[in-house]
Coordinates of N, CA and C in Angstrom, one line a residue:
P481 N 15.5 -20.7 -56.4 CA 16.3 -21.4 -57.3 C 15.7 -22.7 -57.9
R482 N 16.3 -23.2 -58.9 CA 15.9 -24.5 -59.5 C 15.9 -25.5 -58.4
G483 N 14.9 -26.3 -58.3 CA 14.9 -27.4 -57.3 C 14.3 -27.0 -56.0
F484 N 13.9 -25.8 -55.8 CA 13.3 -25.3 -54.5 C 11.9 -25.9 -54.3
R485 N 11.7 -26.5 -53.1 CA 10.4 -27.0 -52.7 C 10.0 -26.3 -51.4
P486 N 9.0 -25.4 -51.4 CA 8.5 -24.8 -50.2 C 7.9 -25.9 -49.2
V487 N 7.9 -25.5 -47.9 CA 7.3 -26.5 -47.0 C 5.9 -26.7 -47.2
L488 N 5.2 -25.8 -47.8 CA 3.8 -26.0 -48.1 C 3.7 -26.1 -49.7
D489 N 3.3 -27.2 -50.1 CA 3.2 -27.4 -51.6 C 2.0 -26.7 -52.2
P490 N 1.9 -26.6 -53.5 CA 0.7 -25.9 -54.1 C -0.6 -26.5 -53.7
A491 N -0.7 -27.8 -53.3 CA -1.9 -28.4 -52.9 C -2.2 -28.2 -51.4
G492 N -1.3 -27.5 -50.7 CA -1.5 -27.3 -49.3 C -1.0 -28.4 -48.4
K493 N -0.2 -29.3 -48.9 CA 0.4 -30.4 -48.2 C 1.7 -29.9 -47.5
L494 N 1.8 -30.2 -46.2 CA 3.0 -29.8 -45.5 C 4.2 -30.7 -45.7
R495 N 5.4 -30.2 -46.1 CA 6.6 -31.0 -46.2 C 7.7 -30.3 -45.4
L496 N 7.6 -30.5 -44.1 CA 8.6 -29.9 -43.3 C 9.8 -30.7 -43.1
P497 N 11.0 -30.3 -43.7 CA 12.2 -31.1 -43.6 C 12.6 -31.4 -42.1
S498 N 13.2 -32.5 -41.9 CA 13.5 -32.9 -40.6 C 14.5 -31.9 -39.9
Y499 N 15.3 -31.3 -40.8 CA 16.3 -30.3 -40.2 C 15.6 -29.2 -39.4
F500 N 14.4 -28.8 -39.9 CA 13.7 -27.7 -39.2 C 13.0 -28.4 -37.9
V501 N 12.5 -29.6 -38.1 CA 11.8 -30.2 -37.0 C 12.8 -30.5 -35.8
D502 N 14.0 -30.9 -36.2 CA 15.1 -31.2 -35.2 C 15.5 -29.9 -34.5
R503 N 15.3 -28.8 -35.1 CA 15.7 -27.5 -34.4 C 14.5 -26.8 -33.8
G504 N 13.4 -27.5 -33.7 CA 12.2 -27.0 -33.0 C 11.5 -25.8 -33.8
I505 N 11.7 -25.8 -35.1 CA 11.0 -24.7 -35.8 C 9.6 -25.3 -36.2
P506 N 8.5 -24.7 -35.6 CA 7.2 -25.2 -35.9 C 6.8 -24.9 -37.3
A507 N 5.8 -25.7 -37.8 CA 5.3 -25.6 -39.1 C 4.8 -24.2 -39.4
S508 N 4.1 -23.6 -38.4 CA 3.6 -22.2 -38.6 C 4.6 -21.2 -39.0
V509 N 5.8 -21.3 -38.3 CA 6.9 -20.4 -38.6 C 7.5 -20.7 -39.9
A510 N 7.7 -22.0 -40.2 CA 8.3 -22.4 -41.5 C 7.4 -21.9 -42.7
I511 N 6.1 -21.9 -42.5 CA 5.2 -21.5 -43.5 C 5.2 -20.0 -43.7
E512 N 5.2 -19.3 -42.5 CA 5.2 -17.8 -42.5 C 6.5 -17.3 -43.2
Y513 N 7.6 -17.9 -43.0 CA 8.9 -17.4 -43.5 C 9.2 -18.0 -44.9
G514 N 8.3 -18.9 -45.4 CA 8.5 -19.4 -46.8 C 9.7 -20.3 -47.0
V515 N 10.1 -21.0 -45.9 CA 11.3 -21.8 -46.0 C 11.0 -23.1 -46.8
G516 N 12.0 -23.8 -47.1 CA 11.9 -25.1 -47.8 C 13.2 -25.7 -48.0
E517 N 13.3 -26.6 -49.0 CA 14.5 -27.3 -49.3 C 14.7 -27.4 -50.8
C518 N 16.0 -27.6 -51.1 CA 16.3 -27.7 -52.6 C 16.6 -29.2 -52.9
R519 N 16.0 -29.6 -53.9 CA 16.2 -31.0 -54.5 C 16.7 -30.8 -55.9
G520 N 18.0 -30.8 -56.1 CA 18.6 -30.6 -57.4 C 19.1 -29.2 -57.5
G521 N 19.8 -28.9 -58.6 CA 20.3 -27.5 -58.8 C 21.5 -27.2 -58.0
D522 N 21.9 -26.0 -58.0 CA 23.1 -25.5 -57.3 C 23.0 -25.6 -55.8
Y523 N 21.9 -25.7 -55.3 CA 21.7 -25.7 -53.8 C 21.1 -27.1 -53.3
D524 N 21.3 -28.1 -54.1 CA 20.8 -29.4 -53.8 C 21.2 -29.9 -52.4
G525 N 20.2 -30.5 -51.7 CA 20.4 -31.0 -50.4 C 20.6 -30.0 -49.3
R526 N 20.1 -28.8 -49.5 CA 20.2 -27.7 -48.5 C 18.8 -27.2 -48.2
V527 N 18.6 -26.7 -47.0 CA 17.4 -26.0 -46.6 C 17.6 -24.5 -47.0
L528 N 16.5 -23.9 -47.4 CA 16.5 -22.5 -47.9 C 15.6 -21.6 -47.0
I529 N 16.2 -20.4 -46.7 CA 15.4 -19.4 -46.0 C 15.4 -18.2 -46.8
P530 N 14.3 -17.7 -47.4 CA 14.2 -16.5 -48.2 C 14.2 -15.2 -47.4
A531 N 14.6 -14.2 -48.1 CA 14.5 -12.8 -47.5 C 13.7 -11.9 -48.4
Y532 N 12.7 -11.4 -47.9 CA 11.8 -10.5 -48.7 C 11.8 -9.1 -48.1
D533 N 11.6 -8.1 -49.0 CA 11.5 -6.7 -48.5 C 10.1 -6.6 -47.9
P534 N 9.8 -5.5 -47.2 CA 8.4 -5.3 -46.6 C 7.3 -5.5 -47.5
D535 N 7.5 -5.2 -48.8 CA 6.4 -5.4 -49.8 C 6.3 -6.8 -50.4
G536 N 7.1 -7.7 -49.9 CA 7.0 -9.1 -50.3 C 7.8 -9.5 -51.5
V537 N 8.7 -8.6 -51.9 CA 9.6 -8.9 -53.0 C 10.8 -9.7 -52.6
L538 N 11.1 -10.8 -53.2 CA 12.2 -11.6 -52.8 C 13.5 -10.8 -53.1
K539 N 14.4 -10.7 -52.1 CA 15.6 -9.9 -52.2 C 16.8 -10.9 -52.3
T540 N 16.8 -11.9 -51.5 CA 17.9 -12.9 -51.5 C 17.4 -14.2 -50.8
F541 N 18.3 -15.1 -50.6 CA 18.0 -16.3 -49.8 C 19.3 -16.8 -49.3
Q542 N 19.2 -17.6 -48.2 CA 20.4 -18.3 -47.7 C 20.0 -19.8 -47.6
C543 N 21.0 -20.6 -48.0 CA 20.8 -22.1 -48.0 C 21.8 -22.6 -47.0
R544 N 21.4 -23.6 -46.2 CA 22.3 -24.3 -45.3 C 22.4 -25.7 -45.6
A545 N 23.6 -26.2 -45.6 CA 23.9 -27.7 -45.8 C 23.3 -28.4 -44.5
T546 N 22.7 -29.5 -44.7 CA 22.1 -30.3 -43.6 C 22.9 -31.5 -43.3
D547 N 24.0 -31.7 -44.1 CA 24.7 -33.0 -44.0 C 26.2 -32.8 -43.6
G548 N 26.5 -31.6 -43.1 CA 27.9 -31.3 -42.6 C 28.9 -30.9 -43.6
R549 N 28.5 -30.8 -44.9 CA 29.4 -30.4 -45.9 C 29.7 -28.9 -45.9
E550 N 30.8 -28.5 -46.5 CA 31.2 -27.1 -46.6 C 31.0 -26.7 -48.0
P551 N 30.8 -25.4 -48.3 CA 30.5 -24.4 -47.2 C 29.1 -24.7 -46.6
K552 N 29.1 -24.4 -45.3 CA 27.9 -24.6 -44.6 C 26.7 -23.8 -45.1
Y553 N 27.0 -22.5 -45.5 CA 26.0 -21.6 -46.0 C 26.3 -21.2 -47.4
L554 N 25.3 -21.1 -48.2 CA 25.4 -20.5 -49.6 C 24.3 -19.5 -49.7
S555 N 24.6 -18.4 -50.3 CA 23.6 -17.4 -50.5 C 23.4 -17.1 -52.0
A556 N 22.2 -16.5 -52.3 CA 21.9 -16.0 -53.6 C 22.9 -15.0 -54.0
P557 N 23.3 -14.9 -55.3 CA 24.2 -13.8 -55.7 C 23.6 -12.5 -55.5
V558 N 24.0 -11.8 -54.5 CA 23.4 -10.4 -54.2 C 24.5 -9.6 -53.5
R559 N 24.5 -8.3 -53.6 CA 25.5 -7.5 -53.0 C 25.4 -7.7 -51.5
R560 N 26.4 -8.1 -50.8 CA 26.4 -8.3 -49.4 C 26.1 -7.0 -48.7
G561 N 25.2 -7.1 -47.7 CA 24.8 -6.0 -46.9 C 23.7 -5.1 -47.5
S562 N 23.0 -5.7 -48.5 CA 22.0 -4.8 -49.1 C 20.6 -5.1 -48.6
T563 N 20.5 -6.1 -47.7 CA 19.1 -6.4 -47.2 C 19.3 -7.1 -45.8
L564 N 18.1 -7.4 -45.2 CA 18.0 -8.0 -43.9 C 17.1 -9.2 -44.1
L565 N 17.4 -10.3 -43.6 CA 16.5 -11.5 -43.6 C 15.5 -11.3 -42.5
G566 N 14.2 -11.5 -42.8 CA 13.1 -11.3 -41.8 C 12.5 -9.9 -41.9
L567 N 12.9 -9.1 -42.8 CA 12.4 -7.7 -42.9 C 10.9 -7.7 -43.1
K568 N 10.4 -8.5 -44.0 CA 8.9 -8.5 -44.3 C 8.2 -8.8 -43.0
Q569 N 8.6 -9.8 -42.3 CA 7.9 -10.3 -41.1 C 8.0 -9.3 -39.9
A570 N 9.1 -8.5 -39.9 CA 9.3 -7.5 -38.9 C 8.6 -6.2 -39.1
A571 N 8.2 -5.9 -40.3 CA 7.5 -4.7 -40.6 C 6.3 -4.5 -39.7
G572 N 6.3 -3.3 -39.1 CA 5.2 -3.0 -38.2 C 5.3 -3.4 -36.7
A573 N 6.4 -4.2 -36.4 CA 6.6 -4.6 -35.1 C 7.1 -3.5 -34.2
E574 N 6.7 -3.5 -32.9 CA 7.1 -2.5 -32.0 C 8.6 -2.7 -31.6
E575 N 9.0 -3.9 -31.5 CA 10.3 -4.3 -31.1 C 10.9 -5.3 -32.1
V576 N 12.2 -5.1 -32.5 CA 12.8 -6.0 -33.4 C 14.2 -6.4 -32.8
V577 N 14.5 -7.7 -32.9 CA 15.8 -8.2 -32.4 C 16.7 -8.3 -33.7
L578 N 17.9 -7.7 -33.6 CA 18.8 -7.7 -34.6 C 19.8 -8.9 -34.4
V579 N 19.8 -9.9 -35.2 CA 20.6 -11.1 -35.0 C 21.5 -11.3 -36.2
E580 N 22.3 -12.4 -36.1 CA 23.3 -12.7 -37.2 C 22.7 -13.5 -38.3
G581 N 22.0 -14.6 -38.1 CA 21.7 -15.5 -39.1 C 20.2 -15.9 -39.2
P582 N 19.9 -16.7 -40.3 CA 18.5 -17.0 -40.5 C 17.9 -17.9 -39.4
F583 N 18.7 -18.8 -38.8 CA 18.1 -19.7 -37.8 C 17.9 -18.9 -36.5
D584 N 18.6 -17.8 -36.3 CA 18.3 -16.9 -35.2 C 17.0 -16.2 -35.4
V585 N 16.7 -15.8 -36.6 CA 15.4 -15.2 -36.9 C 14.3 -16.2 -36.7
L586 N 14.4 -17.4 -37.2 CA 13.4 -18.4 -37.0 C 13.2 -18.8 -35.5
G587 N 14.3 -18.8 -34.8 CA 14.2 -19.1 -33.3 C 13.5 -18.0 -32.6
C588 N 13.8 -16.8 -32.9 CA 13.0 -15.7 -32.3 C 11.5 -15.8 -32.7
A589 N 11.2 -16.1 -33.9 CA 9.8 -16.2 -34.4 C 9.1 -17.3 -33.6
R590 N 9.8 -18.4 -33.3 CA 9.3 -19.5 -32.6 C 8.8 -19.0 -31.2
S591 N 9.5 -18.1 -30.6 CA 9.2 -17.6 -29.3 C 8.2 -16.3 -29.3
G592 N 7.8 -16.0 -30.5 CA 6.9 -14.8 -30.7 C 7.6 -13.5 -30.9
A593 N 8.9 -13.4 -31.0 CA 9.6 -12.2 -31.2 C 9.9 -12.0 -32.7
R594 N 9.9 -10.8 -33.2 CA 10.3 -10.4 -34.6 C 11.8 -10.1 -34.6
A595 N 12.4 -10.6 -35.6 CA 13.9 -10.4 -35.7 C 14.3 -10.2 -37.2
V596 N 15.4 -9.6 -37.4 CA 16.0 -9.4 -38.7 C 17.5 -9.8 -38.6
A597 N 17.9 -10.5 -39.6 CA 19.3 -11.0 -39.6 C 20.2 -10.2 -40.5
L598 N 21.4 -9.9 -40.0 CA 22.4 -9.2 -40.8 C 23.1 -10.2 -41.8
L599 N 22.9 -11.5 -41.6 CA 23.7 -12.5 -42.4 C 25.2 -12.3 -42.2
G600 N 25.5 -12.0 -41.0 CA 26.9 -11.8 -40.6 C 27.0 -11.1 -39.3
K601 N 28.2 -10.6 -39.0 CA 28.4 -9.9 -37.7 C 28.5 -8.4 -37.8
T602 N 28.5 -7.9 -39.0 CA 28.7 -6.5 -39.3 C 27.4 -5.9 -39.9
I603 N 27.3 -4.6 -39.9 CA 26.1 -3.9 -40.5 C 26.6 -2.9 -41.5
S604 N 25.9 -2.9 -42.6 CA 26.3 -1.9 -43.7 C 25.4 -0.7 -43.5
P605 N 25.8 0.4 -44.2 CA 25.0 1.6 -44.2 C 23.6 1.3 -44.7
A606 N 23.5 0.5 -45.8 CA 22.1 0.1 -46.3 C 21.3 -0.6 -45.2
Q607 N 21.9 -1.5 -44.5 CA 21.2 -2.2 -43.5 C 20.8 -1.3 -42.3
C608 N 21.7 -0.4 -42.0 CA 21.3 0.6 -41.0 C 20.0 1.4 -41.4
G609 N 20.0 1.7 -42.7 CA 18.8 2.4 -43.2 C 17.5 1.6 -43.1
L610 N 17.7 0.3 -43.4 CA 16.5 -0.6 -43.3 C 16.1 -0.8 -41.8
V611 N 17.0 -0.9 -40.9 CA 16.6 -0.9 -39.5 C 16.0 0.3 -39.0
E612 N 16.5 1.5 -39.4 CA 15.9 2.8 -39.1 C 14.5 2.9 -39.6
A613 N 14.3 2.4 -40.8 CA 12.9 2.5 -41.4 C 11.9 1.6 -40.7
L614 N 12.3 0.7 -40.0 CA 11.4 -0.2 -39.2 C 10.7 0.6 -38.1
E615 N 11.3 1.7 -37.6 CA 10.8 2.6 -36.6 C 10.3 1.7 -35.4
A616 N 11.2 0.8 -35.0 CA 10.9 -0.1 -33.9 C 12.0 0.1 -32.8
R617 N 11.7 -0.4 -31.6 CA 12.8 -0.5 -30.6 C 13.6 -1.7 -31.1
V618 N 14.9 -1.5 -31.0 CA 15.9 -2.5 -31.5 C 16.7 -3.1 -30.3
V619 N 16.8 -4.4 -30.4 CA 17.6 -5.1 -29.4 C 18.7 -5.9 -30.2
I620 N 20.0 -5.5 -30.0 CA 21.0 -6.2 -30.8 C 21.4 -7.4 -30.0
L621 N 21.3 -8.6 -30.6 CA 21.6 -9.9 -30.0 C 22.4 -10.7 -30.9
L622 N 23.7 -10.5 -30.9 CA 24.6 -11.3 -31.8 C 25.2 -12.4 -31.0
D623 N 25.7 -13.4 -31.7 CA 26.3 -14.6 -31.0 C 27.4 -14.1 -30.1
P624 N 27.7 -14.9 -29.0 CA 28.7 -14.5 -28.0 C 30.1 -14.2 -28.6
E625 N 30.4 -15.0 -29.6 CA 31.8 -14.8 -30.3 C 31.9 -13.5 -31.2
A626 N 30.8 -12.8 -31.3 CA 30.8 -11.6 -32.1 C 31.7 -10.5 -31.5
G627 N 32.0 -10.5 -30.2 CA 32.9 -9.6 -29.6 C 32.7 -8.2 -29.9
S628 N 33.8 -7.5 -30.4 CA 33.7 -6.1 -30.6 C 32.8 -5.7 -31.8
D629 N 32.3 -6.6 -32.6 CA 31.4 -6.3 -33.6 C 30.1 -5.8 -33.1
V630 N 29.7 -6.2 -31.9 CA 28.4 -5.8 -31.3 C 28.5 -4.3 -31.1
A631 N 29.6 -3.8 -30.5 CA 29.8 -2.4 -30.3 C 29.8 -1.6 -31.6
K632 N 30.4 -2.1 -32.6 CA 30.4 -1.5 -34.0 C 29.0 -1.4 -34.5
V633 N 28.2 -2.4 -34.4 CA 26.8 -2.4 -34.9 C 26.1 -1.3 -34.1
H634 N 26.2 -1.3 -32.8 CA 25.5 -0.3 -31.9 C 25.9 1.1 -32.3
R635 N 27.2 1.4 -32.5 CA 27.6 2.7 -32.9 C 27.1 3.1 -34.3
A636 N 27.0 2.2 -35.2 CA 26.5 2.5 -36.6 C 25.0 2.8 -36.5
L637 N 24.3 2.1 -35.7 CA 22.9 2.5 -35.6 C 22.7 3.8 -34.8
A638 N 23.5 4.0 -33.8 CA 23.4 5.3 -33.0 C 23.7 6.5 -33.9
A639 N 24.6 6.3 -34.8 CA 25.0 7.4 -35.8 C 23.8 7.7 -36.7
R640 N 22.9 6.8 -36.9 CA 21.7 7.0 -37.7 C 20.5 7.5 -36.8
G641 N 20.7 7.6 -35.5 CA 19.6 8.0 -34.6 C 18.8 6.9 -34.1
V642 N 19.2 5.7 -34.4 CA 18.4 4.5 -33.9 C 18.8 4.1 -32.5
A643 N 17.8 4.2 -31.6 CA 18.1 3.8 -30.2 C 18.0 2.3 -30.2
A644 N 19.1 1.7 -29.8 CA 19.2 0.3 -29.7 C 19.8 -0.2 -28.4
E645 N 19.3 -1.3 -27.8 CA 19.9 -1.9 -26.6 C 20.7 -3.1 -27.1
V646 N 21.7 -3.4 -26.2 CA 22.5 -4.6 -26.5 C 22.1 -5.7 -25.5
A647 N 21.8 -6.9 -26.0 CA 21.6 -8.0 -25.1 C 22.6 -9.0 -25.3
T648 N 22.9 -9.8 -24.3 CA 23.9 -10.9 -24.5 C 23.4 -12.2 -24.1
L649 N 23.9 -13.2 -24.7 CA 23.6 -14.6 -24.4 C 24.7 -15.2 -23.5
P650 N 24.3 -16.1 -22.7 CA 25.3 -16.8 -21.9 C 26.3 -17.6 -22.8
A651 N 27.5 -17.7 -22.4 CA 28.5 -18.4 -23.2 C 28.1 -19.9 -23.3

């Protein structure tokens, strides 16, 4: 969007917003995922995490307020449930963690794991197809408050023949 500044500028200078630094997102992960911040425009004052398909085509992005304002998240105008964030980076991985949000994906990447985010707690038929196409072992790891949504995601994937395990985080 207008005003977007990637963490790596055209001259190769690193501009890692403190919001990423404070959350322990290393520069290498920020660069790989193409994150940045918006200065001006509709998403002014927010960090941005893009979502690409496996061929590198931008599908959507999610922006997060860094100053406590609401709404906390704003997304590009796209049909909800039509893509997964982290899909490009997860392509070819043997194991993929299915998570809720963009910072979950970046956190997994920080630890060396590949993840894709639903951008919510539910999974659409289109997203099931994208997970299936990864041909990877899948670990569903949603936030503890996701409750029964975890089982719904697991059933939706199983209906597509995707073998998935469920992992839980401590409260």
